[in-house]
XYZ file of C-alpha atoms in Angstrom:
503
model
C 28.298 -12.397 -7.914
C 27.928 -12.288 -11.871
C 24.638 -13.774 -11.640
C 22.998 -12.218 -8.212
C 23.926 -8.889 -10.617
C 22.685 -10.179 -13.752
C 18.963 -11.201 -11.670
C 19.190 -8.005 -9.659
C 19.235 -6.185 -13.002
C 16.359 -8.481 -14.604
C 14.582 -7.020 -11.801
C 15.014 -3.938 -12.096
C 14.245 -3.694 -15.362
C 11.178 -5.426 -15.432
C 10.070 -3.230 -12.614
C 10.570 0.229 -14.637
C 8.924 -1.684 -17.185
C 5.562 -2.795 -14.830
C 5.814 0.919 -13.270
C 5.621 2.019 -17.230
C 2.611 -0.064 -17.661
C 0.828 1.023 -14.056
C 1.638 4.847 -15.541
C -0.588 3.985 -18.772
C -3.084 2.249 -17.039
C -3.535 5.194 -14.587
C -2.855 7.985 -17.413
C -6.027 6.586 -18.986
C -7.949 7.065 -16.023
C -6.489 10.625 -16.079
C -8.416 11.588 -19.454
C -11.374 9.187 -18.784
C -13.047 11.932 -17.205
C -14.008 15.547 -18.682
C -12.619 18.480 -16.671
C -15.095 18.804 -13.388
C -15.662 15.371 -12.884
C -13.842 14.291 -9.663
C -16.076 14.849 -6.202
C -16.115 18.506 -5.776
C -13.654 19.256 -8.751
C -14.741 22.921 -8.394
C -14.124 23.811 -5.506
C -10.829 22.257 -5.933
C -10.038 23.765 -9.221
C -10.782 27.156 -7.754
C -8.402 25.855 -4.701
C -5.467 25.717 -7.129
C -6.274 28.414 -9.556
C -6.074 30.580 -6.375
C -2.946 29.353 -4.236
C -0.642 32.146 -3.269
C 1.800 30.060 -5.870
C -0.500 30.586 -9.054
C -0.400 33.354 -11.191
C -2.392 36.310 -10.308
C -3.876 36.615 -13.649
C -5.890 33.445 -12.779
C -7.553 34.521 -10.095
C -8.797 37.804 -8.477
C -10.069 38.791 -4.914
C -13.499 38.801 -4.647
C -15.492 40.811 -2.112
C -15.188 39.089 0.763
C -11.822 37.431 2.503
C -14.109 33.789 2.013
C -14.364 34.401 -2.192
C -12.683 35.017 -5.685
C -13.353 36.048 -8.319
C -12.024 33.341 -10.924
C -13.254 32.143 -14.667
C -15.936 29.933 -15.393
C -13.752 27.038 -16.186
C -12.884 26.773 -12.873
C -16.601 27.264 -11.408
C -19.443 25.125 -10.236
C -20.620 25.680 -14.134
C -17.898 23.135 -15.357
C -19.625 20.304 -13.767
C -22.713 20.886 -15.357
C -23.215 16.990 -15.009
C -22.807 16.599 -11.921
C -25.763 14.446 -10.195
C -27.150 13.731 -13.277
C -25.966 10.462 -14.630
C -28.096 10.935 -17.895
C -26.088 13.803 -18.660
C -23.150 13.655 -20.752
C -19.804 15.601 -21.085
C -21.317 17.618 -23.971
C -22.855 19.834 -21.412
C -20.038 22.357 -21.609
C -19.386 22.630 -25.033
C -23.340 23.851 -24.941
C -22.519 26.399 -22.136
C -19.430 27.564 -23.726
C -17.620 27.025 -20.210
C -13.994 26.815 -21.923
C -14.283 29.201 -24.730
C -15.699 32.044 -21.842
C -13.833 35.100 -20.738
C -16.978 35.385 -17.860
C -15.555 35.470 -14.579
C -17.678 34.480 -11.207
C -17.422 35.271 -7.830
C -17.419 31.899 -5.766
C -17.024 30.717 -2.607
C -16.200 26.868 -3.293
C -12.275 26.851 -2.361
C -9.909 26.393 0.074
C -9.960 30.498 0.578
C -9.974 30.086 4.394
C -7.659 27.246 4.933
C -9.754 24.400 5.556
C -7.577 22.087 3.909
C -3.719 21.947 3.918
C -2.580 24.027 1.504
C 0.552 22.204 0.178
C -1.551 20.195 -2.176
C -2.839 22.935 -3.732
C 0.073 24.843 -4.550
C 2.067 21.958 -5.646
C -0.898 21.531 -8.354
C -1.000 25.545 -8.658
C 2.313 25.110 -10.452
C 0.413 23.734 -13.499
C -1.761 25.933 -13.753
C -2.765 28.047 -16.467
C -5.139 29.906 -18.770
C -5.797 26.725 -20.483
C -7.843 25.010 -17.771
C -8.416 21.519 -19.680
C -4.595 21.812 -20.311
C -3.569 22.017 -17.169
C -5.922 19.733 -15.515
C -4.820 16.899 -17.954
C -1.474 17.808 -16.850
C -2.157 17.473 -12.775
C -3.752 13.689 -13.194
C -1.040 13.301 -15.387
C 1.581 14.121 -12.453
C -0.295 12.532 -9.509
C -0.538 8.961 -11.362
C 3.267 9.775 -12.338
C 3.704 10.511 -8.055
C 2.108 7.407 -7.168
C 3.993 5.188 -10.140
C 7.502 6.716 -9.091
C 7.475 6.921 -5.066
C 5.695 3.215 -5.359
C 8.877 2.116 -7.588
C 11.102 3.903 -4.820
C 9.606 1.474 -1.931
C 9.853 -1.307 -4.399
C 13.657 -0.786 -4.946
C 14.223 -0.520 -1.454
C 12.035 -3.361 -0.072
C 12.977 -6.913 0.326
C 12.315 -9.729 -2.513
C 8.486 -10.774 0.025
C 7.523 -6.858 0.369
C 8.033 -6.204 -2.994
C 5.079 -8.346 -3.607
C 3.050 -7.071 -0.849
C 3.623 -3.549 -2.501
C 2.393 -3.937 -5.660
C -0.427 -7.089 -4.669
C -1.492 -4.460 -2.209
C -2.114 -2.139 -4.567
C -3.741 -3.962 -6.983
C -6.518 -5.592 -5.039
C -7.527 -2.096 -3.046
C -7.401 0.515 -6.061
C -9.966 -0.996 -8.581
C -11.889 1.336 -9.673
C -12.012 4.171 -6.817
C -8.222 4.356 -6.200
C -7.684 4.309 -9.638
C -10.111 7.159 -10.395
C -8.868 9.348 -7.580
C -5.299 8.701 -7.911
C -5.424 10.056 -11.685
C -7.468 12.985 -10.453
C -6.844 15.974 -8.995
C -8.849 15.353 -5.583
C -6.165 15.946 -2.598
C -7.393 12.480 -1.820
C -4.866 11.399 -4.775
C -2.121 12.201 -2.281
C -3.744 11.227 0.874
C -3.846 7.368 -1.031
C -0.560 7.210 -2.334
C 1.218 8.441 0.722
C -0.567 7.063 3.303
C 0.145 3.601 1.751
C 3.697 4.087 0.787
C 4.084 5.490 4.204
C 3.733 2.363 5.422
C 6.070 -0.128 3.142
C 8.821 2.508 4.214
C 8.162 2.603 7.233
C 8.000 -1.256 7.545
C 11.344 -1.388 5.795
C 13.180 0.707 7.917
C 11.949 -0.805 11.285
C 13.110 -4.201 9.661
C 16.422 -2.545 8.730
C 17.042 -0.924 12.008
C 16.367 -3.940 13.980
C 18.660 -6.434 12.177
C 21.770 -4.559 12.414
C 22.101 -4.448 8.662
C 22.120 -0.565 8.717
C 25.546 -1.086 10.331
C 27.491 0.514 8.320
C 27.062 -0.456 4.637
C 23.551 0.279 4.301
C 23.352 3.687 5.500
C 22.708 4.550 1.882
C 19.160 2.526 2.030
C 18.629 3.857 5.622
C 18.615 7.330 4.492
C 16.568 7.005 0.829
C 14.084 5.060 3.176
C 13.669 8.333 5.806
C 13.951 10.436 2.391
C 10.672 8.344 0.972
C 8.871 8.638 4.458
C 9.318 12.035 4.879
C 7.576 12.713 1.517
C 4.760 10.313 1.653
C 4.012 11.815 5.031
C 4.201 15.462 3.276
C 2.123 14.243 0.614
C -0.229 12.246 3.202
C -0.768 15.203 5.777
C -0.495 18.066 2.966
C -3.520 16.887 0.994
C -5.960 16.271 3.633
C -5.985 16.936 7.737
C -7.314 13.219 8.228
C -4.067 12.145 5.829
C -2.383 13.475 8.536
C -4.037 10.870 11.094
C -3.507 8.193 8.965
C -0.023 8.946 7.821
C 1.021 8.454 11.938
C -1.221 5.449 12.131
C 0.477 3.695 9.423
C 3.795 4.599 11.253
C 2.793 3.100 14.397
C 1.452 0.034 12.742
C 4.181 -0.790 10.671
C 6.364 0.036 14.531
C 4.533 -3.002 16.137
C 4.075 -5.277 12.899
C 7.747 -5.289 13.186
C 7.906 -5.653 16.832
C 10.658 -2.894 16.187
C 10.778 -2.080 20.309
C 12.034 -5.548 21.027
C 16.064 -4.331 19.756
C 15.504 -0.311 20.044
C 16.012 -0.161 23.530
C 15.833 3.615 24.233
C 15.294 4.544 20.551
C 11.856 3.431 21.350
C 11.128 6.468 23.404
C 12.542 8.980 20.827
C 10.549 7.476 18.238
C 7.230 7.637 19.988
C 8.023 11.200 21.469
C 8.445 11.732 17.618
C 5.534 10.440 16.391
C 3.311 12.062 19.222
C 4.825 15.305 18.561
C 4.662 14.787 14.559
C 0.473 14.175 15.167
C 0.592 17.455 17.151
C 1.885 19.430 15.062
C -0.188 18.445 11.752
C -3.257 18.366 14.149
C -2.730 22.407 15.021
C -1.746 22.987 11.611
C -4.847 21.405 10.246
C -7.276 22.306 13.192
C -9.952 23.344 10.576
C -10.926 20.116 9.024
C -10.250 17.557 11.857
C -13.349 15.972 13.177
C -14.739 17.975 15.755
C -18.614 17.642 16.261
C -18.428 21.599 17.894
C -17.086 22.789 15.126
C -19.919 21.597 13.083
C -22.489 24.022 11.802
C -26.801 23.706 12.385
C -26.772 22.071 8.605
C -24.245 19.573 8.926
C -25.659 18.557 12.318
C -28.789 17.828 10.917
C -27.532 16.363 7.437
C -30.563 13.706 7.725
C -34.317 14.081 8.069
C -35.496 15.283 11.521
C -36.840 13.366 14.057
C -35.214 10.420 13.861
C -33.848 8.694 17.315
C -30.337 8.241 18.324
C -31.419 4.525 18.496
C -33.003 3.955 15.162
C -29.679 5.981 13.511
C -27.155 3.620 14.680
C -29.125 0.446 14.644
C -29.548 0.915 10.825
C -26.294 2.539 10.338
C -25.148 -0.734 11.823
C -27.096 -2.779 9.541
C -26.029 -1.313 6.679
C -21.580 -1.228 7.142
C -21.424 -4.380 4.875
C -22.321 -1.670 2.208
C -18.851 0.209 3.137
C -17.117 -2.833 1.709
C -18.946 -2.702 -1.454
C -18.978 1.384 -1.688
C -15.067 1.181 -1.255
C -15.547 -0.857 -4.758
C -17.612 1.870 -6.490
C -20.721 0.792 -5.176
C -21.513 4.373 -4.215
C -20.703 5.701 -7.455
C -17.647 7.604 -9.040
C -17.550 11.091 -9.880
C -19.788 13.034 -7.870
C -21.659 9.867 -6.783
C -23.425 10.032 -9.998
C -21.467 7.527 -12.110
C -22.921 3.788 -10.609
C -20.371 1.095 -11.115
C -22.232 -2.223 -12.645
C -21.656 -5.632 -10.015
C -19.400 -7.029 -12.231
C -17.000 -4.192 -11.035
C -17.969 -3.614 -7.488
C -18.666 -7.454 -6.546
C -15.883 -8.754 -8.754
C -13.140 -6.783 -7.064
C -14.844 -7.117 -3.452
C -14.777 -10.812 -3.995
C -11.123 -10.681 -4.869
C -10.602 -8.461 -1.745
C -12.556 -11.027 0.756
C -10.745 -14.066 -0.800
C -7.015 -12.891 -0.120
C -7.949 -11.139 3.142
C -9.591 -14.875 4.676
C -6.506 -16.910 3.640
C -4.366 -14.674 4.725
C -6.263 -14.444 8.123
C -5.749 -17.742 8.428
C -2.176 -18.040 7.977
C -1.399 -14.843 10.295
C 0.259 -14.446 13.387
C -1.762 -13.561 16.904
C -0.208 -10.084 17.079
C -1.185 -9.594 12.941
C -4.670 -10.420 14.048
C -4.614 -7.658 16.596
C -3.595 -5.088 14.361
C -5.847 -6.126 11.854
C -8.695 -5.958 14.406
C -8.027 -2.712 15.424
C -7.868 -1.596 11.818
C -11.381 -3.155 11.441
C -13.251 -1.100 14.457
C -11.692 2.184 13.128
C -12.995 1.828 9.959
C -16.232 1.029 11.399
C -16.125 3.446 14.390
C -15.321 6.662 12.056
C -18.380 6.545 9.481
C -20.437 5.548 12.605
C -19.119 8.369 14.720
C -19.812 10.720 11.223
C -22.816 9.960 10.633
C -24.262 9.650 14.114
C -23.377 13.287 14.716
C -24.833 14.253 11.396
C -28.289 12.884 12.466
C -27.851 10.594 9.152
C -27.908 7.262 7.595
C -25.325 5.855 4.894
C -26.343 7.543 1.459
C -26.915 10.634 3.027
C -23.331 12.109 4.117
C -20.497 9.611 4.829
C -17.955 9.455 1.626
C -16.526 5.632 1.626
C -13.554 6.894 -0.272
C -12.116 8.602 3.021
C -11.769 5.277 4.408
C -9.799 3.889 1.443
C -6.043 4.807 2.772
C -7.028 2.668 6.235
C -8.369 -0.573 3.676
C -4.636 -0.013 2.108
C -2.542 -0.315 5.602
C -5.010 -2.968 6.000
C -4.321 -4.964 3.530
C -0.947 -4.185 3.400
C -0.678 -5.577 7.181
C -2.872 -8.881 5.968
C -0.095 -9.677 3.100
C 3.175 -8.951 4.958
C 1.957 -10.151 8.881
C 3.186 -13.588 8.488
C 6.786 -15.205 7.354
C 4.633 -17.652 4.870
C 4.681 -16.778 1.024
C 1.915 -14.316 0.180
C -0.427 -16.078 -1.950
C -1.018 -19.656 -3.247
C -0.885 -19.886 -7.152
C -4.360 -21.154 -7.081
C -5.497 -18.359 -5.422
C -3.615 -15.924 -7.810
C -5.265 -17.830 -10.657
C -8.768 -16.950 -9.110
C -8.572 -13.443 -8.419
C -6.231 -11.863 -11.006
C -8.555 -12.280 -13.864
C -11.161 -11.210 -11.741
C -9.603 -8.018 -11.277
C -8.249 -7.428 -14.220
C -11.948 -7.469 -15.304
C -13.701 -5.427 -13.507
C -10.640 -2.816 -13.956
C -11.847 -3.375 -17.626
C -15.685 -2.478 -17.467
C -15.344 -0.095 -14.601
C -13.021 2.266 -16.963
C -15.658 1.626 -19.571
C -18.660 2.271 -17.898
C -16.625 5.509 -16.869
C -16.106 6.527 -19.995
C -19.200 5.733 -21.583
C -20.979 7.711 -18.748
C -19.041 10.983 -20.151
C -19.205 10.417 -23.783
C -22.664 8.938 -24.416
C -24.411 9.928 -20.979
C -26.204 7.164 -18.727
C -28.992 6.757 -21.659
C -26.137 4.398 -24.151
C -27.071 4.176 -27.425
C -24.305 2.038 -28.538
C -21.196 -0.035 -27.284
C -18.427 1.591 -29.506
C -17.547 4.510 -27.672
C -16.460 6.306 -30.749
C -19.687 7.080 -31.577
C -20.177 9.290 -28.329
C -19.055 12.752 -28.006
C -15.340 13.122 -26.959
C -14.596 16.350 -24.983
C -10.198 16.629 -25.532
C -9.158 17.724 -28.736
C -5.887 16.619 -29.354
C -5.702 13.155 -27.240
C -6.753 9.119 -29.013
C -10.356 8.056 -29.466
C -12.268 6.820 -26.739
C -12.076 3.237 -27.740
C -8.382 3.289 -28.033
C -7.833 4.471 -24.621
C -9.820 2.129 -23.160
C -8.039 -0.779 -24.704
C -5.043 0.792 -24.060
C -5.709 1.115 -20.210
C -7.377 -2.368 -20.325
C -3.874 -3.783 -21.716
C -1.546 -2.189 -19.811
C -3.464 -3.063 -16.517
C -3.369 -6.905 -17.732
C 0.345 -6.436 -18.488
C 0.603 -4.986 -15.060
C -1.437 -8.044 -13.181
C 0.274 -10.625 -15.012
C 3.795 -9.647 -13.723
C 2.760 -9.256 -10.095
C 1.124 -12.592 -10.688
C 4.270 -14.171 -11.813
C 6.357 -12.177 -8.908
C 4.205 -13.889 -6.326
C 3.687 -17.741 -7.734
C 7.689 -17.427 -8.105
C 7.694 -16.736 -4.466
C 5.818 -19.226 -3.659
C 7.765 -21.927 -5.490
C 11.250 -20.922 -3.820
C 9.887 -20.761 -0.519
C 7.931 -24.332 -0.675
């Protein structure tokens, strides 16, 4: 017993110690990026600035029940780079966008409830007159959400899971998860809950089935419903197609366990649950759930007219081995206006494809299934999107919504068989891989904001930094670049220890 304490404690602290290094490695992220430079910052800014939670000296009514009237920090003006890769952060020390009592009246925010509100007024909280301040703060909290609730389904996951948790995450956030997690895009949530949704989930079916609830474990049993029930809050309150995915990770992690074959009647309760659960975030979120009627003239017609149902698809079709590399940062960061270089977006899909075969061919006819059906939504949704829209890939379709389904994805591929997770050669291949293209794709991010897309040198010192109080640019970079090889180096070890005590 001395010893099983003495490991479980080795763990434990080397896994507040990893989550420490995760934190510093996503906090960089956080100030990698000048105030405006998530997708659609603004209107999200204004979203939070104006929550019924914030303080009314932030924002004012405007003159309509669809506007406000708030400052121009929090305005369309802050992302005076936006689309313009050439341009560089200095853009609003020029237009005096912080220093500014002007206020605007704008329509860009969630003024009409098109978006859940609970991520908004969770954010609002932070809010203050110092807008880059209080955005600093936000990223600061959301990578803190993600490091703490992951830690939470580590602690309460078996030894194999454990490793699925954290592999998982490593091999599907590099660089877009990474950037929007340590942002303060709703989609921040929608990742991080949608994913841990599932571990818990997974956990607690495994639980409930064994008998091992029974009666000394109630303890886990209940932290384990505590953790799902805020991952799904986080999940369905930051976007209404979180709240799709949250249930779908549910029910996958329900038949990945086979959880029905020991439930008996419990399996009726928990499917009335989970049907009733996807009504009642589906009425709540009615505004921004896929409906093609709903859609106005524009957004029908988001492509070039004339074009034939046939000849949309067909090369819509042609072009979804794109998604792959778009999930990567192909498409770009930021507002789609910060290109990632190959070494990034091949590196880490390369990493991706290489896990995902072996595992394939180590997984179980049922894991298969699941995995197959994971595979036609994500190609049936952009398809569906854009067909509607009257437009090809480029044009509309955002890969970054489909992000939370590559998670559950790859979560299923790492955890669908009894087989250790990875081979150490395999590790060996992909790890540094990773670990460098996390590297250049938070410089190239950086050096996009400080310098502009015309780079006149490699020290990024020598660009123009936009905080006034935080490191230099360089530092932060290696910093983030350490702490994310600290990080990949003790999942690597986690796994090729698995590996040896289960050969």
């Amino acid at each position: 017993m001395r010893v099983s304490v003495a490991a479980l404690l080795r763990s434990s602290y080397r896994a507040i110690l990893v989550t420490a290094l995760a934190f510093v490695a996503l906090a960089t992220w956080s100030i990698a990026s000048p105030v405006g430079a998530s997708p659609d910052e603004d209107y999200h800014l204004a979203s939070i600035w104006c929550s019924p939670l914030a303080r009314g000296e932030l924002c004012e009514p405007g003159t309509a029940p669809k506007n406000r009237e708030v400052s121009v920090a929090v305005s369309k003006r802050v992302a005076c780079f936006a689309g313009d890769e050439t341009k560089s952060a200095i853009c609003q020390e020029r237009r005096n966008v912080f220093a500014s009592s002007t206020t605007i009246v704008t329509e860009r925010g969630n003024f009409v409830q098109k978006y859940p509100p609970i991520f908004y007024a969770t954010m609002s909280v932070f809010a203050g007159p110092d807008v880059q301040a209080s955005v600093v703060t936000m990223r600061l909290v959301n990578a803190g959400l993600f490091c703490l609730i992951s830690l939470a389904a580590w602690s309460m996951s078996r030894k194999r899971e454990r490793s699925v948790l954290t592999l998982g995450w490593l091999v599907t956030l590099v660089p877009v998860g990474a950037f929007l997690i340590a942002s303060i895009n709703p989609s921040s949530w929608t990742i991080t809950g949608v994913g841990t949704l599932f571990i818990a989930s997974l956990a607690f079916f495994q639980e409930l089935i064994s008998g091992r609830s029974r009666p000394t474990n109630r303890g886990r049993m209940v932290g384990l419903i505590t953790l799902m029930t805020l991952s799904l809050v986080m999940a369905a309150g930051s976007r209404a197609d979180g709240a799709v995915f949250a249930v779908l990770s549910v029910v996958v992690a329900f038949v990945l366990s086979r959880a029905w074959t020991a439930l008996g009647r419990w399996v009726y309760a928990i499917g009335g649950g989970v049907i009733l659960i996807s009504a009642v975030f589906l009425v709540f979120t009615r505004n921004t759930v896929f409906s093609p009627s709903s859609l106005s003239a524009t957004e029908r017609n988001a492509g070039e007219q004339g074009r034939s149902f046939i000849s949309v698809l067909g090369k819509n079709i042609f072009g979804l081995p794109d998604v792959l590399r778009d999930l990567f940062g192909a498409q770009g960061l930021g507002w789609l206006d910060t290109g990632m270089p190959a070494i990034t977006t091949m590196g880490a899909s390369v990493v991706l494809v290489m896990i995902l075969t072996y595992r394939l061919l180590k997984a179980t006819r049922a894991t298969l299934w699941i995995l197959a059906a994971l595979v036609v939504l994500m190609v049936t949704v952009p398809l569906v999107y854009l067909q509607v829209r009257n437009a090809f890939f480029g044009e509309s379709f955002q890969t970054r919504y489909l992000l939370p389904v590559l998670v559950v994805l790859v979560f299923v591929a790492l955890s669908g068989t009894d087989e250790p997770v990875l081979p150490r050669r395999i590790i060996f291949l992909t790890m540094p891989a990773l670990t460098v293209a996390f590297c250049v794709a938070l410089y190239v991010n950086m050096s996009r904001y400080t310098q502009g897309g015309n780079a006149t040198s490699w020290n990024l010192d020598d660009g123009r930094w936009w905080w006034a109080n935080l490191p230099s640019p360089m530092f932060v970079w290696v910093l983030g670049t350490v702490a994310f090889a600290g990080v990949v180096a003790s999942v690597s070890w986690d796994v090729v220890k698995i590996r040896r005590v289960s050969a």
